[in-house]
Amino acid sequence: MNLIIQSIHNIPATHLDRIAGLATATRIEHIAAHAYRLREAKPHDAIATFCHDNQLDYGFVRPNQHLSDFGLVVMDMDSTLISIECIDEIADMHQLKPQIAAITESAMRGEIDFAESLHRRVALLEGLDEKALQQVYDERLALNPGAETMLAALKQHGIKTLLVSGGFLFFTDQLKQRLNLDYAHSNSLEIINGKLTGKVVGNVIDANRKAEWLVHTRDELELKPEQVIAIGDGANDLKMMAQAGTSIAYHAKPIVRSQASYAFNFVGLDGLVNLFS
């Protein structure tokens, strides 16, 4: 196996030598500004702790596995593709951010059912002017670091992109157009006379629906599970991630990190490109 070590800062040679020694790697190769490939590496229990203590992300990858082997990347939106939780920022316009953020966190940790949490949070937004949605998009929504680099690499290799979110179509549709994504699915907020009613229209996109959209798109593209990568950060992403051959926990909750193929705790989304370079 190859061991990919990456960070957001320069990696001291002593750290690389230490990891190479633990993994009995035969060679260290510099593959990106802050990323290295350790050839013929073997797992060692001390690698995870050493990397975490030194703010390094790591992943074991087959020598013959490359980004071009994949055909679909499925992404969560809030706190994965983008840096915010949209509903929390909408709530802030209504002076309700602490109450809604607390429900969001509980749902992401898997403590309460997502659909229930969504209905409870959206209900608190009743009466908010729909202009608040665009204000959040314009003033607060930002892509997570490395997103554009990752998406450019995926396009270069002809890999399709699916954005599937428990958030809202207002944001996913704009991101789909802006980033030239291939597919996007999310929840729809009911708006009457320019005001949010506090209700969601149609079926909620929860963990099951996220997984179903991944499988539907995968089958439509005639791909095998091992040709799909899923990226998420919360418990609501676990079923979706389980349907992909490769899953990445992006700055995620512990429950997600423990079940993912790889965890990016420090690097940006462009870490995907380094992982399968």
PDB file of C-alpha atoms in Angstrom:
ATOM      1  CA  MET A   1       0.000   0.000   0.000  1.00  0.00           C
ATOM      2  CA  ASN A   2       0.973   3.622  -0.438  1.00  0.00           C
ATOM      3  CA  LEU A   3       0.545   5.947   2.523  1.00  0.00           C
ATOM      4  CA  ILE A   4      -0.483   9.515   1.698  1.00  0.00           C
ATOM      5  CA  ILE A   5       0.481  12.121   4.299  1.00  0.00           C
ATOM      6  CA  GLN A   6      -0.861  15.657   3.894  1.00  0.00           C
ATOM      7  CA  SER A   7      -1.321  18.835   5.867  1.00  0.00           C
ATOM      8  CA  ILE A   8      -2.166  22.520   5.565  1.00  0.00           C
ATOM      9  CA  HIS A   9       1.395  23.436   6.532  1.00  0.00           C
ATOM     10  CA  ASN A  10       4.932  22.346   5.699  1.00  0.00           C
ATOM     11  CA  ILE A  11       5.649  18.857   7.002  1.00  0.00           C
ATOM     12  CA  PRO A  12       9.040  18.560   8.728  1.00  0.00           C
ATOM     13  CA  ALA A  13      11.342  15.901   7.333  1.00  0.00           C
ATOM     14  CA  THR A  14      11.673  14.458  10.824  1.00  0.00           C
ATOM     15  CA  HIS A  15       7.921  13.805  10.905  1.00  0.00           C
ATOM     16  CA  LEU A  16       8.003  12.091   7.534  1.00  0.00           C
ATOM     17  CA  ASP A  17      10.974   9.992   8.581  1.00  0.00           C
ATOM     18  CA  ARG A  18       9.179   8.992  11.766  1.00  0.00           C
ATOM     19  CA  ILE A  19       6.060   7.879   9.874  1.00  0.00           C
ATOM     20  CA  ALA A  20       8.134   6.132   7.193  1.00  0.00           C
ATOM     21  CA  GLY A  21       9.908   4.233   9.958  1.00  0.00           C
ATOM     22  CA  LEU A  22       6.673   3.170  11.590  1.00  0.00           C
ATOM     23  CA  ALA A  23       5.249   2.090   8.227  1.00  0.00           C
ATOM     24  CA  THR A  24       8.543   0.544   7.011  1.00  0.00           C
ATOM     25  CA  ALA A  25       8.058   2.516   3.780  1.00  0.00           C
ATOM     26  CA  THR A  26      10.657   2.110   1.046  1.00  0.00           C
ATOM     27  CA  ARG A  27      10.529   5.629  -0.394  1.00  0.00           C
ATOM     28  CA  ILE A  28       9.123   9.121   0.319  1.00  0.00           C
ATOM     29  CA  GLU A  29       7.811  11.102  -2.672  1.00  0.00           C
ATOM     30  CA  HIS A  30       6.770  14.760  -2.663  1.00  0.00           C
ATOM     31  CA  ILE A  31       3.462  14.901  -4.595  1.00  0.00           C
ATOM     32  CA  ALA A  32       2.031  18.358  -3.745  1.00  0.00           C
ATOM     33  CA  ALA A  33       2.880  21.479  -1.742  1.00  0.00           C
ATOM     34  CA  HIS A  34       2.027  19.835   1.579  1.00  0.00           C
ATOM     35  CA  ALA A  35       1.546  16.202   0.570  1.00  0.00           C
ATOM     36  CA  TYR A  36       3.783  13.138   0.364  1.00  0.00           C
ATOM     37  CA  ARG A  37       3.464   9.548  -0.798  1.00  0.00           C
ATOM     38  CA  LEU A  38       5.214   6.827   1.212  1.00  0.00           C
ATOM     39  CA  ARG A  39       5.744   3.775  -0.974  1.00  0.00           C
ATOM     40  CA  GLU A  40       5.130   0.182   0.147  1.00  0.00           C
ATOM     41  CA  ALA A  41       3.882   1.268   3.566  1.00  0.00           C
ATOM     42  CA  LYS A  42       2.351  -1.012   6.148  1.00  0.00           C
ATOM     43  CA  PRO A  43      -0.194  -0.080   8.858  1.00  0.00           C
ATOM     44  CA  HIS A  44       1.070   0.609  12.368  1.00  0.00           C
ATOM     45  CA  ASP A  45      -1.033   1.450  15.410  1.00  0.00           C
ATOM     46  CA  ALA A  46       1.085   4.506  16.247  1.00  0.00           C
ATOM     47  CA  ILE A  47       0.564   6.255  12.896  1.00  0.00           C
ATOM     48  CA  ALA A  48      -2.924   7.578  13.682  1.00  0.00           C
ATOM     49  CA  THR A  49      -1.899   9.142  16.988  1.00  0.00           C
ATOM     50  CA  PHE A  50       1.311  10.631  15.610  1.00  0.00           C
ATOM     51  CA  CYS A  51      -0.513  12.181  12.646  1.00  0.00           C
ATOM     52  CA  HIS A  52      -3.304  13.616  14.785  1.00  0.00           C
ATOM     53  CA  ASP A  53      -0.853  15.096  17.280  1.00  0.00           C
ATOM     54  CA  ASN A  54       1.008  16.811  14.437  1.00  0.00           C
ATOM     55  CA  GLN A  55      -2.080  17.945  12.473  1.00  0.00           C
ATOM     56  CA  LEU A  56      -1.465  15.546   9.607  1.00  0.00           C
ATOM     57  CA  ASP A  57      -4.055  13.629   7.615  1.00  0.00           C
ATOM     58  CA  TYR A  58      -3.154  10.176   6.352  1.00  0.00           C
ATOM     59  CA  GLY A  59      -4.618   7.432   4.210  1.00  0.00           C
ATOM     60  CA  PHE A  60      -3.525   4.070   2.845  1.00  0.00           C
ATOM     61  CA  VAL A  61      -4.205   3.774  -0.892  1.00  0.00           C
ATOM     62  CA  ARG A  62      -3.612   0.927  -3.314  1.00  0.00           C
ATOM     63  CA  PRO A  63      -0.618   1.675  -5.583  1.00  0.00           C
ATOM     64  CA  ASN A  64      -2.746   1.282  -8.710  1.00  0.00           C
ATOM     65  CA  GLN A  65      -5.681   3.401  -7.495  1.00  0.00           C
ATOM     66  CA  HIS A  66      -6.077   6.826  -9.092  1.00  0.00           C
ATOM     67  CA  LEU A  67      -8.730   9.522  -9.366  1.00  0.00           C
ATOM     68  CA  SER A  68      -9.462   8.434 -12.933  1.00  0.00           C
ATOM     69  CA  ASP A  69     -10.753   5.107 -11.588  1.00  0.00           C
ATOM     70  CA  PHE A  70     -13.863   6.828 -10.217  1.00  0.00           C
ATOM     71  CA  GLY A  71     -16.972   7.955 -12.058  1.00  0.00           C
ATOM     72  CA  LEU A  72     -19.060   9.757  -9.430  1.00  0.00           C
ATOM     73  CA  VAL A  73     -18.414  11.904  -6.360  1.00  0.00           C
ATOM     74  CA  VAL A  74     -21.376  12.516  -4.054  1.00  0.00           C
ATOM     75  CA  MET A  75     -21.177  15.416  -1.604  1.00  0.00           C
ATOM     76  CA  ASP A  76     -23.112  16.736   1.321  1.00  0.00           C
ATOM     77  CA  MET A  77     -23.508  20.527   1.234  1.00  0.00           C
ATOM     78  CA  ASP A  78     -23.589  22.145   4.690  1.00  0.00           C
ATOM     79  CA  SER A  79     -20.201  22.025   6.459  1.00  0.00           C
ATOM     80  CA  THR A  80     -18.876  19.795   3.650  1.00  0.00           C
ATOM     81  CA  LEU A  81     -18.908  21.570   0.297  1.00  0.00           C
ATOM     82  CA  ILE A  82     -19.596  24.872   2.038  1.00  0.00           C
ATOM     83  CA  SER A  83     -18.364  26.184   5.371  1.00  0.00           C
ATOM     84  CA  ILE A  84     -21.711  27.044   6.960  1.00  0.00           C
ATOM     85  CA  GLU A  85     -24.922  25.348   8.054  1.00  0.00           C
ATOM     86  CA  CYS A  86     -27.395  27.347   5.976  1.00  0.00           C
ATOM     87  CA  ILE A  87     -30.322  26.880   8.322  1.00  0.00           C
ATOM     88  CA  ASP A  88     -28.256  28.191  11.238  1.00  0.00           C
ATOM     89  CA  GLU A  89     -27.408  31.335   9.285  1.00  0.00           C
ATOM     90  CA  ILE A  90     -31.019  31.801   8.185  1.00  0.00           C
ATOM     91  CA  ALA A  91     -31.973  31.481  11.841  1.00  0.00           C
ATOM     92  CA  ASP A  92     -29.479  34.180  12.730  1.00  0.00           C
ATOM     93  CA  MET A  93     -31.547  36.591  10.641  1.00  0.00           C
ATOM     94  CA  HIS A  94     -34.420  35.750  12.987  1.00  0.00           C
ATOM     95  CA  GLN A  95     -32.321  35.958  16.186  1.00  0.00           C
ATOM     96  CA  LEU A  96     -32.820  32.198  16.621  1.00  0.00           C
ATOM     97  CA  LYS A  97     -29.381  30.836  15.808  1.00  0.00           C
ATOM     98  CA  PRO A  98     -28.544  29.347  19.249  1.00  0.00           C
ATOM     99  CA  GLN A  99     -31.800  27.396  19.445  1.00  0.00           C
ATOM    100  CA  ILE A 100     -31.568  26.049  15.887  1.00  0.00           C
ATOM    101  CA  ALA A 101     -27.822  25.387  16.015  1.00  0.00           C
ATOM    102  CA  ALA A 102     -28.336  23.229  19.105  1.00  0.00           C
ATOM    103  CA  ILE A 103     -30.856  21.073  17.225  1.00  0.00           C
ATOM    104  CA  THR A 104     -28.518  20.911  14.215  1.00  0.00           C
ATOM    105  CA  GLU A 105     -25.622  19.688  16.345  1.00  0.00           C
ATOM    106  CA  SER A 106     -27.756  17.064  18.040  1.00  0.00           C
ATOM    107  CA  ALA A 107     -28.925  15.718  14.683  1.00  0.00           C
ATOM    108  CA  MET A 108     -25.395  15.651  13.258  1.00  0.00           C
ATOM    109  CA  ARG A 109     -24.223  13.633  16.237  1.00  0.00           C
ATOM    110  CA  GLY A 110     -27.021  11.161  15.548  1.00  0.00           C
ATOM    111  CA  GLU A 111     -28.879  11.888  18.781  1.00  0.00           C
ATOM    112  CA  ILE A 112     -32.220  12.723  17.153  1.00  0.00           C
ATOM    113  CA  ASP A 113     -33.868  11.708  13.883  1.00  0.00           C
ATOM    114  CA  PHE A 114     -32.946  14.062  11.031  1.00  0.00           C
ATOM    115  CA  ALA A 115     -36.466  14.518   9.669  1.00  0.00           C
ATOM    116  CA  GLU A 116     -37.736  15.414  13.133  1.00  0.00           C
ATOM    117  CA  SER A 117     -34.874  17.835  13.655  1.00  0.00           C
ATOM    118  CA  LEU A 118     -35.494  19.489  10.295  1.00  0.00           C
ATOM    119  CA  HIS A 119     -39.201  20.014  10.933  1.00  0.00           C
ATOM    120  CA  ARG A 120     -38.444  21.425  14.390  1.00  0.00           C
ATOM    121  CA  ARG A 121     -35.856  23.838  13.029  1.00  0.00           C
ATOM    122  CA  VAL A 122     -37.864  24.981  10.017  1.00  0.00           C
ATOM    123  CA  ALA A 123     -40.918  25.592  12.202  1.00  0.00           C
ATOM    124  CA  LEU A 124     -38.907  28.197  14.089  1.00  0.00           C
ATOM    125  CA  LEU A 125     -38.377  30.112  10.826  1.00  0.00           C
ATOM    126  CA  GLU A 126     -42.086  30.829  10.325  1.00  0.00           C
ATOM    127  CA  GLY A 127     -42.673  34.409   9.213  1.00  0.00           C
ATOM    128  CA  LEU A 128     -39.129  35.103   8.031  1.00  0.00           C
ATOM    129  CA  ASP A 129     -38.882  37.116   4.809  1.00  0.00           C
ATOM    130  CA  GLU A 130     -37.647  35.012   1.886  1.00  0.00           C
ATOM    131  CA  LYS A 131     -35.049  37.714   1.130  1.00  0.00           C
ATOM    132  CA  ALA A 132     -33.100  36.355   4.086  1.00  0.00           C
ATOM    133  CA  LEU A 133     -32.217  33.290   2.009  1.00  0.00           C
ATOM    134  CA  GLN A 134     -30.476  35.332  -0.669  1.00  0.00           C
ATOM    135  CA  GLN A 135     -28.797  37.425   1.994  1.00  0.00           C
ATOM    136  CA  VAL A 136     -27.307  34.273   3.528  1.00  0.00           C
ATOM    137  CA  TYR A 137     -26.124  33.108   0.102  1.00  0.00           C
ATOM    138  CA  ASP A 138     -24.577  36.473  -0.775  1.00  0.00           C
ATOM    139  CA  GLU A 139     -23.058  37.406   2.580  1.00  0.00           C
ATOM    140  CA  ARG A 140     -22.279  34.205   4.467  1.00  0.00           C
ATOM    141  CA  LEU A 141     -22.019  31.208   2.162  1.00  0.00           C
ATOM    142  CA  ALA A 142     -18.441  30.284   1.319  1.00  0.00           C
ATOM    143  CA  LEU A 143     -16.934  27.173  -0.233  1.00  0.00           C
ATOM    144  CA  ASN A 144     -14.728  25.098   2.001  1.00  0.00           C
ATOM    145  CA  PRO A 145     -10.974  25.286   1.266  1.00  0.00           C
ATOM    146  CA  GLY A 146      -9.898  23.261  -1.751  1.00  0.00           C
ATOM    147  CA  ALA A 147     -13.414  22.836  -3.147  1.00  0.00           C
ATOM    148  CA  GLU A 148     -12.721  24.491  -6.490  1.00  0.00           C
ATOM    149  CA  THR A 149      -9.422  22.631  -6.909  1.00  0.00           C
ATOM    150  CA  MET A 150     -11.189  19.336  -6.230  1.00  0.00           C
ATOM    151  CA  LEU A 151     -14.070  20.079  -8.596  1.00  0.00           C
ATOM    152  CA  ALA A 152     -11.701  21.129 -11.377  1.00  0.00           C
ATOM    153  CA  ALA A 153      -9.810  17.838 -11.035  1.00  0.00           C
ATOM    154  CA  LEU A 154     -13.052  15.858 -11.113  1.00  0.00           C
ATOM    155  CA  LYS A 155     -14.137  17.625 -14.301  1.00  0.00           C
ATOM    156  CA  GLN A 156     -10.731  16.997 -15.847  1.00  0.00           C
ATOM    157  CA  HIS A 157     -11.200  13.256 -15.305  1.00  0.00           C
ATOM    158  CA  GLY A 158     -14.816  13.260 -16.471  1.00  0.00           C
ATOM    159  CA  ILE A 159     -16.141  12.386 -13.024  1.00  0.00           C
ATOM    160  CA  LYS A 160     -19.786  13.294 -12.400  1.00  0.00           C
ATOM    161  CA  THR A 161     -20.753  15.276  -9.305  1.00  0.00           C
ATOM    162  CA  LEU A 162     -23.862  14.937  -7.160  1.00  0.00           C
ATOM    163  CA  LEU A 163     -24.729  17.405  -4.410  1.00  0.00           C
ATOM    164  CA  VAL A 164     -27.330  15.870  -2.108  1.00  0.00           C
ATOM    165  CA  SER A 165     -28.318  17.762   0.991  1.00  0.00           C
ATOM    166  CA  GLY A 166     -30.688  17.804   3.927  1.00  0.00           C
ATOM    167  CA  GLY A 167     -30.558  21.572   3.444  1.00  0.00           C
ATOM    168  CA  PHE A 168     -32.510  23.587   0.918  1.00  0.00           C
ATOM    169  CA  LEU A 169     -32.958  23.762  -2.851  1.00  0.00           C
ATOM    170  CA  PHE A 170     -32.549  27.526  -2.743  1.00  0.00           C
ATOM    171  CA  PHE A 171     -28.849  26.970  -2.033  1.00  0.00           C
ATOM    172  CA  THR A 172     -28.147  23.684  -3.829  1.00  0.00           C
ATOM    173  CA  ASP A 173     -29.634  24.946  -7.107  1.00  0.00           C
ATOM    174  CA  GLN A 174     -27.487  28.084  -7.062  1.00  0.00           C
ATOM    175  CA  LEU A 175     -24.384  26.083  -6.226  1.00  0.00           C
ATOM    176  CA  LYS A 176     -25.153  23.581  -8.988  1.00  0.00           C
ATOM    177  CA  GLN A 177     -25.263  26.360 -11.545  1.00  0.00           C
ATOM    178  CA  ARG A 178     -22.321  28.297 -10.132  1.00  0.00           C
ATOM    179  CA  LEU A 179     -20.006  25.271  -9.857  1.00  0.00           C
ATOM    180  CA  ASN A 180     -21.302  23.391 -12.916  1.00  0.00           C
ATOM    181  CA  LEU A 181     -22.290  20.357 -10.857  1.00  0.00           C
ATOM    182  CA  ASP A 182     -24.070  17.531 -12.664  1.00  0.00           C
ATOM    183  CA  TYR A 183     -26.830  16.767 -10.133  1.00  0.00           C
ATOM    184  CA  ALA A 184     -28.306  18.408  -7.031  1.00  0.00           C
ATOM    185  CA  HIS A 185     -31.129  17.365  -4.709  1.00  0.00           C
ATOM    186  CA  SER A 186     -32.358  18.965  -1.504  1.00  0.00           C
ATOM    187  CA  ASN A 187     -35.403  20.037   0.507  1.00  0.00           C
ATOM    188  CA  SER A 188     -37.840  22.756  -0.517  1.00  0.00           C
ATOM    189  CA  LEU A 189     -39.028  25.419   1.902  1.00  0.00           C
ATOM    190  CA  GLU A 190     -42.653  26.494   1.626  1.00  0.00           C
ATOM    191  CA  ILE A 191     -42.920  30.220   0.894  1.00  0.00           C
ATOM    192  CA  ILE A 192     -46.236  32.085   0.697  1.00  0.00           C
ATOM    193  CA  ASN A 193     -46.535  35.814  -0.020  1.00  0.00           C
ATOM    194  CA  GLY A 194     -42.783  36.203   0.361  1.00  0.00           C
ATOM    195  CA  LYS A 195     -42.687  34.660   3.831  1.00  0.00           C
ATOM    196  CA  LEU A 196     -41.438  31.293   5.076  1.00  0.00           C
ATOM    197  CA  THR A 197     -44.339  29.286   6.484  1.00  0.00           C
ATOM    198  CA  GLY A 198     -42.203  27.104   8.728  1.00  0.00           C
ATOM    199  CA  LYS A 199     -42.925  24.028   6.611  1.00  0.00           C
ATOM    200  CA  VAL A 200     -40.999  21.813   4.204  1.00  0.00           C
ATOM    201  CA  VAL A 201     -42.670  20.911   0.900  1.00  0.00           C
ATOM    202  CA  GLY A 202     -42.671  17.222  -0.066  1.00  0.00           C
ATOM    203  CA  ASN A 203     -40.645  14.361   1.345  1.00  0.00           C
ATOM    204  CA  VAL A 204     -37.674  15.245   3.519  1.00  0.00           C
ATOM    205  CA  ILE A 205     -34.258  14.317   2.153  1.00  0.00           C
ATOM    206  CA  ASP A 206     -32.948  12.449   5.155  1.00  0.00           C
ATOM    207  CA  ALA A 207     -30.259   9.786   5.501  1.00  0.00           C
ATOM    208  CA  ASN A 208     -32.299   7.209   3.585  1.00  0.00           C
ATOM    209  CA  ARG A 209     -33.108   9.574   0.727  1.00  0.00           C
ATOM    210  CA  LYS A 210     -29.483  10.631   0.448  1.00  0.00           C
ATOM    211  CA  ALA A 211     -28.472   6.994   0.072  1.00  0.00           C
ATOM    212  CA  GLU A 212     -31.250   6.420  -2.450  1.00  0.00           C
ATOM    213  CA  TRP A 213     -30.105   9.335  -4.612  1.00  0.00           C
ATOM    214  CA  LEU A 214     -26.557   8.001  -4.583  1.00  0.00           C
ATOM    215  CA  VAL A 215     -27.721   4.532  -5.647  1.00  0.00           C
ATOM    216  CA  HIS A 216     -30.107   5.949  -8.265  1.00  0.00           C
ATOM    217  CA  THR A 217     -27.389   8.125  -9.820  1.00  0.00           C
ATOM    218  CA  ARG A 218     -24.793   5.359  -9.599  1.00  0.00           C
ATOM    219  CA  ASP A 219     -27.100   2.949 -11.393  1.00  0.00           C
ATOM    220  CA  GLU A 220     -28.096   5.554 -13.973  1.00  0.00           C
ATOM    221  CA  LEU A 221     -24.416   6.028 -14.804  1.00  0.00           C
ATOM    222  CA  GLU A 222     -23.891   2.248 -14.778  1.00  0.00           C
ATOM    223  CA  LEU A 223     -21.153   2.461 -12.182  1.00  0.00           C
ATOM    224  CA  LYS A 224     -20.054  -0.055  -9.574  1.00  0.00           C
ATOM    225  CA  PRO A 225     -19.915   0.937  -5.884  1.00  0.00           C
ATOM    226  CA  GLU A 226     -16.097   0.975  -6.005  1.00  0.00           C
ATOM    227  CA  GLN A 227     -16.311   3.731  -8.634  1.00  0.00           C
ATOM    228  CA  VAL A 228     -18.130   6.077  -6.260  1.00  0.00           C
ATOM    229  CA  ILE A 229     -16.771   8.436  -3.592  1.00  0.00           C
ATOM    230  CA  ALA A 230     -19.081   9.939  -0.954  1.00  0.00           C
ATOM    231  CA  ILE A 231     -18.077  12.900   1.227  1.00  0.00           C
ATOM    232  CA  GLY A 232     -19.921  13.979   4.369  1.00  0.00           C
ATOM    233  CA  ASP A 233     -19.560  15.258   7.905  1.00  0.00           C
ATOM    234  CA  GLY A 234     -22.639  14.280   9.929  1.00  0.00           C
ATOM    235  CA  ALA A 235     -24.598  11.214  10.994  1.00  0.00           C
ATOM    236  CA  ASN A 236     -27.154  11.997   8.290  1.00  0.00           C
ATOM    237  CA  ASP A 237     -24.465  11.123   5.710  1.00  0.00           C
ATOM    238  CA  LEU A 238     -23.599   7.655   6.999  1.00  0.00           C
ATOM    239  CA  LYS A 239     -26.103   5.651   4.950  1.00  0.00           C
ATOM    240  CA  MET A 240     -25.081   7.524   1.814  1.00  0.00           C
ATOM    241  CA  MET A 241     -21.404   6.932   2.558  1.00  0.00           C
ATOM    242  CA  ALA A 242     -22.054   3.224   3.128  1.00  0.00           C
ATOM    243  CA  GLN A 243     -23.273   2.917  -0.489  1.00  0.00           C
ATOM    244  CA  ALA A 244     -19.983   4.224  -1.882  1.00  0.00           C
ATOM    245  CA  GLY A 245     -16.850   2.175  -2.334  1.00  0.00           C
ATOM    246  CA  THR A 246     -14.847   5.044  -0.844  1.00  0.00           C
ATOM    247  CA  SER A 247     -16.119   7.407   1.849  1.00  0.00           C
ATOM    248  CA  ILE A 248     -14.453  10.516   3.228  1.00  0.00           C
ATOM    249  CA  ALA A 249     -15.319  12.122   6.558  1.00  0.00           C
ATOM    250  CA  TYR A 250     -14.653  15.828   6.066  1.00  0.00           C
ATOM    251  CA  HIS A 251     -13.919  17.669   9.346  1.00  0.00           C
ATOM    252  CA  ALA A 252     -16.580  15.355  10.660  1.00  0.00           C
ATOM    253  CA  LYS A 253     -18.253  14.186  13.837  1.00  0.00           C
ATOM    254  CA  PRO A 254     -16.557  11.229  15.602  1.00  0.00           C
ATOM    255  CA  ILE A 255     -19.311   8.811  14.584  1.00  0.00           C
ATOM    256  CA  VAL A 256     -18.633   9.632  10.926  1.00  0.00           C
ATOM    257  CA  ARG A 257     -14.846   9.488  11.194  1.00  0.00           C
ATOM    258  CA  SER A 258     -15.068   6.041  12.767  1.00  0.00           C
ATOM    259  CA  GLN A 259     -17.029   4.607   9.823  1.00  0.00           C
ATOM    260  CA  ALA A 260     -15.395   6.337   6.854  1.00  0.00           C
ATOM    261  CA  SER A 261     -12.673   4.984   4.573  1.00  0.00           C
ATOM    262  CA  TYR A 262     -10.669   8.173   5.136  1.00  0.00           C
ATOM    263  CA  ALA A 263     -10.897  11.196   7.400  1.00  0.00           C
ATOM    264  CA  PHE A 264      -9.796  14.711   6.480  1.00  0.00           C
ATOM    265  CA  ASN A 265      -9.461  16.401   9.859  1.00  0.00           C
ATOM    266  CA  PHE A 266      -7.134  19.206   8.792  1.00  0.00           C
ATOM    267  CA  VAL A 267      -6.754  19.510   5.007  1.00  0.00           C
ATOM    268  CA  GLY A 268      -9.275  20.940   2.564  1.00  0.00           C
ATOM    269  CA  LEU A 269     -11.341  19.155  -0.035  1.00  0.00           C
ATOM    270  CA  ASP A 270      -8.398  19.182  -2.421  1.00  0.00           C
ATOM    271  CA  GLY A 271      -7.011  16.458  -0.167  1.00  0.00           C
ATOM    272  CA  LEU A 272      -9.101  14.116  -2.328  1.00  0.00           C
ATOM    273  CA  VAL A 273      -6.895  14.952  -5.319  1.00  0.00           C
ATOM    274  CA  ASN A 274      -3.703  14.237  -3.338  1.00  0.00           C
ATOM    275  CA  LEU A 275      -5.119  11.011  -1.944  1.00  0.00           C
ATOM    276  CA  PHE A 276      -5.636   9.505  -5.381  1.00  0.00           C
ATOM    277  CA  SER A 277      -2.872  11.271  -7.309  1.00  0.00           C
TER     278      SER A 277
END
